[in-house]
């Protein structure tokens, strides 16, 4: 599969994740989100940047939702509820967020 962004063809897996992490830009992330009917906000980008940082600079870390909520609370000044994160990412903040962030599909089995 592929995604057309800014006149460039970006290769994706059958589930819509980028094949090459280096192909990601905010424009690519916004295009993936748009395909899923989501208009990106500053809060979306905060989560995306956090997930990318954890993956790229922390050995491929895939934070659980509880950790994501705690760390977003540090950024936003108030810890969000799970429901608030699911409003942003209806198909699971840590999984759908990784997709928008251009990261590989999650290998975690689940868990809160």
GROMACS .gro file of C-alpha atoms in nm, residues 22-92:
model
   71
   22UNK     CA    1   1.234   0.815   0.815
   23UNK     CA    2   0.947   0.890   0.575
   24UNK     CA    3   0.747   1.051   0.858
   25UNK     CA    4   0.678   1.423   0.872
   26UNK     CA    5   0.396   1.611   1.044
   27UNK     CA    6   0.234   1.640   0.702
   28UNK     CA    7   0.244   1.259   0.667
   29UNK     CA    8   0.103   1.215   1.019
   30UNK     CA    9  -0.180   1.457   0.942
   31UNK     CA   10  -0.257   1.271   0.617
   32UNK     CA   11  -0.278   0.936   0.798
   33UNK     CA   12  -0.508   1.091   1.061
   34UNK     CA   13  -0.725   1.251   0.793
   35UNK     CA   14  -0.771   0.911   0.626
   36UNK     CA   15  -0.915   0.794   0.960
   37UNK     CA   16  -1.139   1.099   0.991
   38UNK     CA   17  -0.937   1.278   1.258
   39UNK     CA   18  -0.844   1.647   1.246
   40UNK     CA   19  -0.520   1.694   1.438
   41UNK     CA   20  -0.503   1.935   1.733
   42UNK     CA   21  -0.218   2.047   1.957
   43UNK     CA   22  -0.308   1.769   2.201
   44UNK     CA   23  -0.285   1.509   1.925
   45UNK     CA   24   0.061   1.640   1.834
   46UNK     CA   25   0.172   1.631   2.198
   47UNK     CA   26   0.086   1.260   2.211
   48UNK     CA   27   0.248   1.194   1.871
   49UNK     CA   28   0.571   1.371   1.970
   50UNK     CA   29   0.578   1.184   2.301
   51UNK     CA   30   0.528   0.844   2.132
   52UNK     CA   31   0.797   0.919   1.874
   53UNK     CA   32   1.041   1.032   2.142
   54UNK     CA   33   0.979   0.718   2.349
   55UNK     CA   34   1.027   0.492   2.046
   56UNK     CA   35   1.325   0.667   1.889
   57UNK     CA   36   1.515   0.779   2.199
   58UNK     CA   37   1.418   0.507   2.445
   59UNK     CA   38   1.499   0.180   2.272
   60UNK     CA   39   1.166   0.130   2.093
   61UNK     CA   40   0.963   0.182   2.410
   62UNK     CA   41   0.587   0.137   2.371
   63UNK     CA   42   0.434   0.308   2.677
   64UNK     CA   43   0.114   0.169   2.823
   65UNK     CA   44  -0.188   0.399   2.842
   66UNK     CA   45  -0.146   0.456   3.215
   67UNK     CA   46   0.208   0.586   3.157
   68UNK     CA   47   0.087   0.795   2.862
   69UNK     CA   48  -0.181   0.959   3.080
   70UNK     CA   49   0.070   1.034   3.354
   71UNK     CA   50   0.324   1.185   3.114
   72UNK     CA   51   0.063   1.387   2.923
   73UNK     CA   52  -0.046   1.527   3.260
   74UNK     CA   53   0.307   1.665   3.303
   75UNK     CA   54   0.286   1.834   2.963
   76UNK     CA   55  -0.075   1.955   2.987
   77UNK     CA   56  -0.071   2.051   3.356
   78UNK     CA   57  -0.358   1.811   3.430
   79UNK     CA   58  -0.360   1.435   3.396
   80UNK     CA   59  -0.614   1.336   3.128
   81UNK     CA   60  -0.859   1.055   3.178
   82UNK     CA   61  -0.854   0.748   2.959
   83UNK     CA   62  -1.182   0.872   2.807
   84UNK     CA   63  -1.020   1.203   2.709
   85UNK     CA   64  -0.740   1.021   2.529
   86UNK     CA   65  -0.990   0.795   2.350
   87UNK     CA   66  -1.173   1.105   2.226
   88UNK     CA   67  -0.845   1.204   2.060
   89UNK     CA   68  -0.760   0.852   1.938
   90UNK     CA   69  -1.079   0.639   1.926
   91UNK     CA   70  -0.896   0.320   1.823
   92UNK     CA   71  -0.660   0.331   2.126
   0.00000   0.00000   0.00000
